[in-house]
Short mmCIF file of C-alpha atoms in Angstrom, two decimals:
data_model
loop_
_atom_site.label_atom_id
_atom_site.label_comp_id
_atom_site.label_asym_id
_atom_site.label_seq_id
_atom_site.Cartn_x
_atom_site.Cartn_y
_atom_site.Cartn_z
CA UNK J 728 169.07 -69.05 191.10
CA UNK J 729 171.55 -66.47 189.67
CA UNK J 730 174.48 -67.34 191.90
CA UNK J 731 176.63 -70.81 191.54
CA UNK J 732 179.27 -72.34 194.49
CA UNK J 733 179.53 -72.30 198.27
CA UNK J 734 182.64 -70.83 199.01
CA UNK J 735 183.69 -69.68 195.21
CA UNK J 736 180.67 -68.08 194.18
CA UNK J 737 179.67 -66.53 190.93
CA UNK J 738 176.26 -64.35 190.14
CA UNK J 739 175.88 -63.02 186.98
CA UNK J 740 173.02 -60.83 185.57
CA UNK J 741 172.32 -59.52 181.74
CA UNK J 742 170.18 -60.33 179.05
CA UNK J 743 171.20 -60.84 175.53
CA UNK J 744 169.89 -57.79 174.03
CA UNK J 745 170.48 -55.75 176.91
CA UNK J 746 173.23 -52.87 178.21
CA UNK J 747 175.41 -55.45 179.41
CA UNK J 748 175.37 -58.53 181.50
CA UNK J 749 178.10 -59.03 184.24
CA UNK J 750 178.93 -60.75 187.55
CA UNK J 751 179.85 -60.26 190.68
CA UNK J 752 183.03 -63.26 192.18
CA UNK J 753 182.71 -63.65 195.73
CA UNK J 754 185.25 -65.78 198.37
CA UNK J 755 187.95 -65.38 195.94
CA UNK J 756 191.54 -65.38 198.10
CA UNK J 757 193.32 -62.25 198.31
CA UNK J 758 196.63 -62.12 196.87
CA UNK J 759 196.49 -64.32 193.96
CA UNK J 760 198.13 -62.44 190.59
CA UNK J 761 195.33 -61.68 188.18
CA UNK J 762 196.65 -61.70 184.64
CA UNK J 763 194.38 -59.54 182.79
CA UNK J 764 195.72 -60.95 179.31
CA UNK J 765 194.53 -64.68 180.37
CA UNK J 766 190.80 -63.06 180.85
CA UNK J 767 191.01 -62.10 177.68
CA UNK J 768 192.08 -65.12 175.70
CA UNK J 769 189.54 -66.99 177.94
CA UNK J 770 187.06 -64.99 176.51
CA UNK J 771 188.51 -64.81 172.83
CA UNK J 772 187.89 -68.76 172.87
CA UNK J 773 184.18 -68.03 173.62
CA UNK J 774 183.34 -64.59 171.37
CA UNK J 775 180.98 -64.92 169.16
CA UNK J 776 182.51 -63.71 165.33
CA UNK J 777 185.73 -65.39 164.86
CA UNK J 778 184.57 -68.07 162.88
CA UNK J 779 182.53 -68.69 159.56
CA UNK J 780 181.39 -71.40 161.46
CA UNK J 781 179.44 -69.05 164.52
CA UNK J 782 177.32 -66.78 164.60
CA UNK J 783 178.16 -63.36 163.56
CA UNK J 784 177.23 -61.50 165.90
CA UNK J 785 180.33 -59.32 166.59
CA UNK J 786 181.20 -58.78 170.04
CA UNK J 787 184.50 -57.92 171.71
CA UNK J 788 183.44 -59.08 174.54
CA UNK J 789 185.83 -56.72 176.46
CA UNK J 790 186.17 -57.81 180.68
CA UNK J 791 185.64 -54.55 182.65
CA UNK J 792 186.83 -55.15 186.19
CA UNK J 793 185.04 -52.93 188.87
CA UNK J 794 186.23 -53.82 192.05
CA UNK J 795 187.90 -56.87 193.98
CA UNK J 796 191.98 -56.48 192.03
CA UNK J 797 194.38 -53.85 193.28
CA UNK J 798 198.07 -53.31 191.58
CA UNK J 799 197.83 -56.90 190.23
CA UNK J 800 196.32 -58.89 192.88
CA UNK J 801 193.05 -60.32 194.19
CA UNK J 802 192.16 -58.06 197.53
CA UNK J 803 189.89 -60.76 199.03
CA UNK J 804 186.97 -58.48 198.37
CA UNK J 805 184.19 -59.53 195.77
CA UNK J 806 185.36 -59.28 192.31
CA UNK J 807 182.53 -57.12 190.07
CA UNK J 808 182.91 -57.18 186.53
CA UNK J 809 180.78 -55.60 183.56
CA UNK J 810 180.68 -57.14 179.67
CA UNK J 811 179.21 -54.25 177.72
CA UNK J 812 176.71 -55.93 174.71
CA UNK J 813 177.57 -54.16 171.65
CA UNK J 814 176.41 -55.90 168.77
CA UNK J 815 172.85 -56.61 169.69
CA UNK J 816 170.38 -56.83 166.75
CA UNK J 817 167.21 -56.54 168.30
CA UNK J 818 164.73 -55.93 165.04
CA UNK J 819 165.91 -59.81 163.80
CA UNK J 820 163.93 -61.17 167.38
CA UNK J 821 160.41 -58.69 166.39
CA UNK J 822 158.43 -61.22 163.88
CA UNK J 823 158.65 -63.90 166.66
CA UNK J 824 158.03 -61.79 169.92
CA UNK J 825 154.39 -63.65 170.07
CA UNK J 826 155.67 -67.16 169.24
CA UNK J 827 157.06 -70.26 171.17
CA UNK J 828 160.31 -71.47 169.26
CA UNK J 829 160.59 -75.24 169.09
CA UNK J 830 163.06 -76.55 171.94
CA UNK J 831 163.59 -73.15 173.06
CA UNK J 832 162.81 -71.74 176.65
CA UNK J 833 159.96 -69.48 174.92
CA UNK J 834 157.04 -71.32 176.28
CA UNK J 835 158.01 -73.16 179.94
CA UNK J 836 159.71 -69.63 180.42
CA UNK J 837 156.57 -67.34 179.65
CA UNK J 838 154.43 -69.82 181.33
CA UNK J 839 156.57 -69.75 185.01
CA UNK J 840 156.83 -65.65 184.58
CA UNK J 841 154.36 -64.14 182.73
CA UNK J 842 156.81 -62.35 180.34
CA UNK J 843 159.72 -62.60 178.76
CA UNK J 844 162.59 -60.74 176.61
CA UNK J 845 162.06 -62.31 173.88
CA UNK J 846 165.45 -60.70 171.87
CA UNK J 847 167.89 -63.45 171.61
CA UNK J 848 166.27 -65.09 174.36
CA UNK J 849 166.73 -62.95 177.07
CA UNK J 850 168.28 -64.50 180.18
CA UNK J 851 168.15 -67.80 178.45
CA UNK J 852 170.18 -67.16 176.03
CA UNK J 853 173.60 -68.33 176.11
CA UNK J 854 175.52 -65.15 175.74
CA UNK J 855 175.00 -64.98 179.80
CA UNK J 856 178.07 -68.07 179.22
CA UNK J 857 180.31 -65.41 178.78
CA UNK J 858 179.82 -64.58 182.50
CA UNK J 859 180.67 -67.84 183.43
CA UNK J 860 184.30 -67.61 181.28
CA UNK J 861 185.26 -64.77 183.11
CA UNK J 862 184.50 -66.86 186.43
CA UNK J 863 186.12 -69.40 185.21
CA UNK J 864 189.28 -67.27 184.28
CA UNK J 865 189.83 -66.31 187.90
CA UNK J 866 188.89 -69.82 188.88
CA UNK J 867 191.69 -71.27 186.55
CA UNK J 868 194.08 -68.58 187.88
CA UNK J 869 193.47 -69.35 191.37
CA UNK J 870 194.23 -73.20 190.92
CA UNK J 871 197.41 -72.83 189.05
CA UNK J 872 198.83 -71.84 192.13
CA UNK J 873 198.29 -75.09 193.13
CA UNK J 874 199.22 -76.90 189.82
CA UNK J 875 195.71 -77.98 188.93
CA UNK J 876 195.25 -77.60 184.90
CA UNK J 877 191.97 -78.26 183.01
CA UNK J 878 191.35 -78.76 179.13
CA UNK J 879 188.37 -79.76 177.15
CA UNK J 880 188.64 -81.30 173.64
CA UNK J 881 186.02 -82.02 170.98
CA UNK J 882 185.57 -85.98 171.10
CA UNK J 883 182.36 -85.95 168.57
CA UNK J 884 180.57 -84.19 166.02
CA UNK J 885 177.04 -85.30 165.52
CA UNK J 886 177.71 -89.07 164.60
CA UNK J 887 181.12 -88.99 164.07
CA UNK J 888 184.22 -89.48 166.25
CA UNK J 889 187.22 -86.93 165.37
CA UNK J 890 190.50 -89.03 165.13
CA UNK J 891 193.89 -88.09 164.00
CA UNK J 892 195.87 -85.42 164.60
CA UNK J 893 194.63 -81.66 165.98
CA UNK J 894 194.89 -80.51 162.28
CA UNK J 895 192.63 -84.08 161.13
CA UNK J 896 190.52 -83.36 163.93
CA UNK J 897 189.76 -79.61 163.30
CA UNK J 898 189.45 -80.24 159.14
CA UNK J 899 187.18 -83.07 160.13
CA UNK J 900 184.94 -81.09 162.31
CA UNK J 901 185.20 -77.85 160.29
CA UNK J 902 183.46 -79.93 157.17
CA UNK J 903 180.85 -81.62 159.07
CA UNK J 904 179.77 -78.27 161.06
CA UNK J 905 179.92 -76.56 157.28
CA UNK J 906 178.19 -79.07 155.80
CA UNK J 907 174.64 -78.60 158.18
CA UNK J 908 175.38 -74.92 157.75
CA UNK J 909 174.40 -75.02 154.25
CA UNK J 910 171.67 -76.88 155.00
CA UNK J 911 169.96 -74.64 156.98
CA UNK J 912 170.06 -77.12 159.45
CA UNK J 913 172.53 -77.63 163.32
CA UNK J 914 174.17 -80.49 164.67
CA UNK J 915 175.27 -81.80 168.27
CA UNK J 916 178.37 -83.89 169.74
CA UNK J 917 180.40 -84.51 172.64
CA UNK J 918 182.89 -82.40 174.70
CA UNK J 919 185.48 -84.50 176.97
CA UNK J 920 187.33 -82.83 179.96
CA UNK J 921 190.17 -83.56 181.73
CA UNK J 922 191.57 -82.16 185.17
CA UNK J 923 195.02 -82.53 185.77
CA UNK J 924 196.99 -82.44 189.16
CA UNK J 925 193.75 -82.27 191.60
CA UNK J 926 194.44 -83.55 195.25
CA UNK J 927 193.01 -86.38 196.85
CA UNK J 928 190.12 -85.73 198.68
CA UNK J 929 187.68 -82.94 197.41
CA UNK J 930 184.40 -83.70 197.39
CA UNK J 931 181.63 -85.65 199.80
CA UNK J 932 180.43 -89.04 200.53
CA UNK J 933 176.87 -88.32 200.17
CA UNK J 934 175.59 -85.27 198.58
CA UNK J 935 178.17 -83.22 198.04
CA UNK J 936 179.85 -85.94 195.89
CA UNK J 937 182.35 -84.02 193.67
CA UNK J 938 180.89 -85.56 190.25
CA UNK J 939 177.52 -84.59 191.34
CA UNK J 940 178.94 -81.45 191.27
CA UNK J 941 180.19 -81.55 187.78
CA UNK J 942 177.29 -82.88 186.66
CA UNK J 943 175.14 -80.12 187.94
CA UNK J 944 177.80 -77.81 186.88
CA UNK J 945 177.78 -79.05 183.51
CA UNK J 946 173.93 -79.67 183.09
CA UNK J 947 173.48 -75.67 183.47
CA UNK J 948 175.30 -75.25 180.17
CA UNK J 949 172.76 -73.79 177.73
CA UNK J 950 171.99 -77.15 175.19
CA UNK J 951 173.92 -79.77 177.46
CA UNK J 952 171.91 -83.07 177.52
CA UNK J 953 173.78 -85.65 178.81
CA UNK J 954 177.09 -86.12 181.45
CA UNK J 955 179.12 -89.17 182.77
CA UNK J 956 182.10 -89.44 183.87
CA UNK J 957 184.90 -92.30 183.93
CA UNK J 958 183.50 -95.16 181.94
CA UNK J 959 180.27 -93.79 182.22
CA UNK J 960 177.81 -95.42 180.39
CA UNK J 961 179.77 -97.01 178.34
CA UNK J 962 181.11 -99.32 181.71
CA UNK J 963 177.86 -101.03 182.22
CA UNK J 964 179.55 -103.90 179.49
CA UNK J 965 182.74 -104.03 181.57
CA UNK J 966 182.39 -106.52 184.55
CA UNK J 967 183.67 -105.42 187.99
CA UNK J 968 187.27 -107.64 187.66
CA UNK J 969 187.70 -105.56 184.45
CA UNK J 970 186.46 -101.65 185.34
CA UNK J 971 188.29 -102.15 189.71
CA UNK J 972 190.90 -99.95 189.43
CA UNK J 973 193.70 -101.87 191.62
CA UNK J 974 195.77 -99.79 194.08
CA UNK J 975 199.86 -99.70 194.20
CA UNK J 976 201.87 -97.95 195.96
CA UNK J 977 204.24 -95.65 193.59
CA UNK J 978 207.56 -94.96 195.70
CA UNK J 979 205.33 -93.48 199.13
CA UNK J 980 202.08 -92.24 196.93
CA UNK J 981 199.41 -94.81 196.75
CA UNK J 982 197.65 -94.76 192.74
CA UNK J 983 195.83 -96.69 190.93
CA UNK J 984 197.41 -98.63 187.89
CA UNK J 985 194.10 -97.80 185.69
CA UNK J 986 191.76 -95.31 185.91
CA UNK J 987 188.15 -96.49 185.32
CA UNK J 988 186.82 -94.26 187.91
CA UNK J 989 187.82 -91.27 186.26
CA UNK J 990 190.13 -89.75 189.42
CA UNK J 991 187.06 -90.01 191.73
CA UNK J 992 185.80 -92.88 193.94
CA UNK J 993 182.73 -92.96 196.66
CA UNK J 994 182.73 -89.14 195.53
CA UNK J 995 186.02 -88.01 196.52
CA UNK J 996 188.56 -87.50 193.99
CA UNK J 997 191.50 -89.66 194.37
CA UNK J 998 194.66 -87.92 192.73
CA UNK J 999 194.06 -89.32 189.67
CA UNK J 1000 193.27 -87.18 186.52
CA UNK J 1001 189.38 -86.62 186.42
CA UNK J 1002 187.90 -86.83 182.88
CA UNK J 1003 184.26 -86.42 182.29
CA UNK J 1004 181.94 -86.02 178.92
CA UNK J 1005 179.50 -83.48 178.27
CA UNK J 1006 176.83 -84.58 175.02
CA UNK J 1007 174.97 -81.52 173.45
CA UNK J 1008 172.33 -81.37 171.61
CA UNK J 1009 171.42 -79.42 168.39
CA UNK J 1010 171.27 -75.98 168.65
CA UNK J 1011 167.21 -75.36 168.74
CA UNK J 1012 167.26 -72.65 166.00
CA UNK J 1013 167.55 -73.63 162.61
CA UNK J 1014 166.86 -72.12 158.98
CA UNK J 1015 164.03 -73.85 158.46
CA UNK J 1016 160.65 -74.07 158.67
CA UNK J 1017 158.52 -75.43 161.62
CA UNK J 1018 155.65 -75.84 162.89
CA UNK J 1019 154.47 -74.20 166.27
CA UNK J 1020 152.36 -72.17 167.93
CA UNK J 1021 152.01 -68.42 169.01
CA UNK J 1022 151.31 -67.14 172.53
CA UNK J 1023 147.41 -67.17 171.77
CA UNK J 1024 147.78 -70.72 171.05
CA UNK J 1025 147.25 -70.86 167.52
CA UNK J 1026 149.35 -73.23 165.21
CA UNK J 1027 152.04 -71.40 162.58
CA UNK J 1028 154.65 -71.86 160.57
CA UNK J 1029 158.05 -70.23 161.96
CA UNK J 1030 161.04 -69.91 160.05
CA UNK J 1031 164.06 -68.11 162.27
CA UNK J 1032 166.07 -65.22 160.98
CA UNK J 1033 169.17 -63.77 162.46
CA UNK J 1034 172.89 -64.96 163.11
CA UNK J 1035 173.36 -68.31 164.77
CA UNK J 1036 175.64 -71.26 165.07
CA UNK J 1037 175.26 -73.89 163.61
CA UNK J 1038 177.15 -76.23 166.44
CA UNK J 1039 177.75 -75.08 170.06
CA UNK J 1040 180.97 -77.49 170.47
CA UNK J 1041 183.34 -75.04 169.35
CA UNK J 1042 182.62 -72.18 171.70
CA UNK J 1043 181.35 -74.36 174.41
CA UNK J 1044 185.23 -75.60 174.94
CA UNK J 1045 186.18 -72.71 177.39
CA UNK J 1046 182.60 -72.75 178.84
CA UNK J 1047 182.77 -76.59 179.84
CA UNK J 1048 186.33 -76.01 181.67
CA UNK J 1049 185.10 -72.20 182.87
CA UNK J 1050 182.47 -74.60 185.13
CA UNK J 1051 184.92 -77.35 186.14
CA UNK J 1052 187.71 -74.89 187.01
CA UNK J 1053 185.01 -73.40 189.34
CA UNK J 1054 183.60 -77.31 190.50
CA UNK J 1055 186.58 -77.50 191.54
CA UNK J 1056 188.35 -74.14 193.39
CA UNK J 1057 184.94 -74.10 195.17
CA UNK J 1058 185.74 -77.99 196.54
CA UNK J 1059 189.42 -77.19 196.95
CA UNK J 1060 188.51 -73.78 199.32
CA UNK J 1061 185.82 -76.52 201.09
CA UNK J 1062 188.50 -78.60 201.32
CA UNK J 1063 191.25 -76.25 202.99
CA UNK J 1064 188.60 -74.73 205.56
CA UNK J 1065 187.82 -78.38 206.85
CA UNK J 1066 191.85 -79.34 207.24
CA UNK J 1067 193.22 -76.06 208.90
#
């Protein structure tokens, strides 16, 4: 299952440690302005190296775009680009080729193949996210002509809830992430989402329901554990007089004066903003030792070596809105092939 969408579709391919990983964007409208500069701050957000606080593994990460744009604009043909992998350090993977890494895909993905790459994880890893950014770019570009906008924020480092101002926020984070760093250790948290100016109905009533679809979308994000949306979770202490959001009718446009559903209802969205969190776990590789076992099944000690980061959150920003954006151009296109 390489490919992701119905009617916006993205398959990538690559490995971590291989010549390059890439995609191909198919169903993509013709005519839509490409703006080769936004590609490449999308995919600045996500590079690996521009932080103390990621790995640094230096990659430039550089979009080369094979076929599908002509003069500017989207031809309506599929969209093949090629991310050339630069900065692979292969030797750092060698002294655990025969082991299973704890909470890695190692062992459930050796076991269901028979082999695997085992240099940076292969397919696995989550350098094939940088695939997903450059879908997401085009996505993002194709739903501004509509004035649909979406933004992801940082709501939580590990146990702690980032308040203040964007500077508080970032020092806040920056400290924590630093802190676990040093200890050889890695931390989780939780990613929030908004989407701005989306149309009333996109999405299904039964199993196409658009936060399925954001959920699913979501859940594919390498080290993603958990997703609601709305309240979420944290509405099963509301009763249903307090989380109803109660129509009124806004000069001709019918809202809602709150928005407990988080902008979608029987899974359709309802013009309202749709905001959804993402939790994600630890990142599996650590500086320390652990126990496991090798591919004989013998127990060992395993201590990882190599550049990693220490927290995904940061980099996972423009991932987490690279697979709404998409979510949601592939419901909109749905959505204008039923009405005309």
């Amino acid at each position: 299952m390489n490919t992701f969408g119905n009617i916006f579709r993205l398959t990538t391919f690559g490995e971590s440690h291989g010549t390059a990983i890439g995609g191909v964007i198919d169903g993509f409208p013709s005519g839509i302005a490409i703006d080769t500069d936004f590609i490449r701050q999308e995919m600045n957000r996500r590079r690996p190296g521009t932080s103390s606080l990621t790995t640094q593994r230096n990659e430039a990460d550089e979009v080369q775009l094979l076929s599908g744009v002509f003069e500017g604009k989207s031809t309506g043909c599929p969209i093949g680009f090629i991310i050339r992998n630069n900065d692979a350090h292969s030797n750092d993977y060698s002294t655990m080729k025969d082991l299973f890494r704890p909470s890695h895909a190692d062992y459930t993905y050796f076991t269901k193949y028979g082999i695997r790459d085992y240099r940076g994880g292969g397919r696995s890893s989550a350098r094939e996210t940088a695939c997903r950014v450059v879908g997401g770019a085009f996505a993002k570009m194709l739903l501004k002509e509509t004035g649909i906008y979406v933004n992801a924020d940082i709501l939580q480092v590990g146990d702690t809830r980032l308040t203040g101002t964007s500077e508080e926020k970032e020092n806040t984070y920056s400290r924590i992430v630093e802190s676990v760093k040093n200890e050889g250790d890695s931390i989780g948290g939780i990613i929030g989402c908004t989407v701005k100016g989306c149309p009333v109905g996109l999405g299904e009533p039964i199993f196409g329901k658009l936060q399925a679809s954001l959920a699913g979308a979501m859940l594919s994000i390498n080290a993603a554990k958990g997703f609601d949306y709305g309240e979420g979770f944290e509405g099963v202490g509301m009763k249903g007089s307090e989380q109803n959001d109660e129509f009124f009718n806004d000069n001709g446009v019918i809202r809602t004066r709150t928005n407990h559903s988080g902008g979608i209802q029987g899974g359709i969205s309802n013009g309202e903003d749709i905001y959804f969190r993402v939790a994600f776990k630890p990142i599996a590789t650590i500086m320390k030792q652990q126990k496991t076992v090798n591919v004989e099944g013998n127990e060992t000690m395993f201590k990882a070596v190599g550049r990693h980061d220490p927290c995904v959150l940061q980099r996972a920003l423009p991932i987490v809105e690279s697979m709404a954006a998409m979510v949601i151009a592939d419901h909109l296109l749905m959505y204008k092939s039923k009405i005309n």
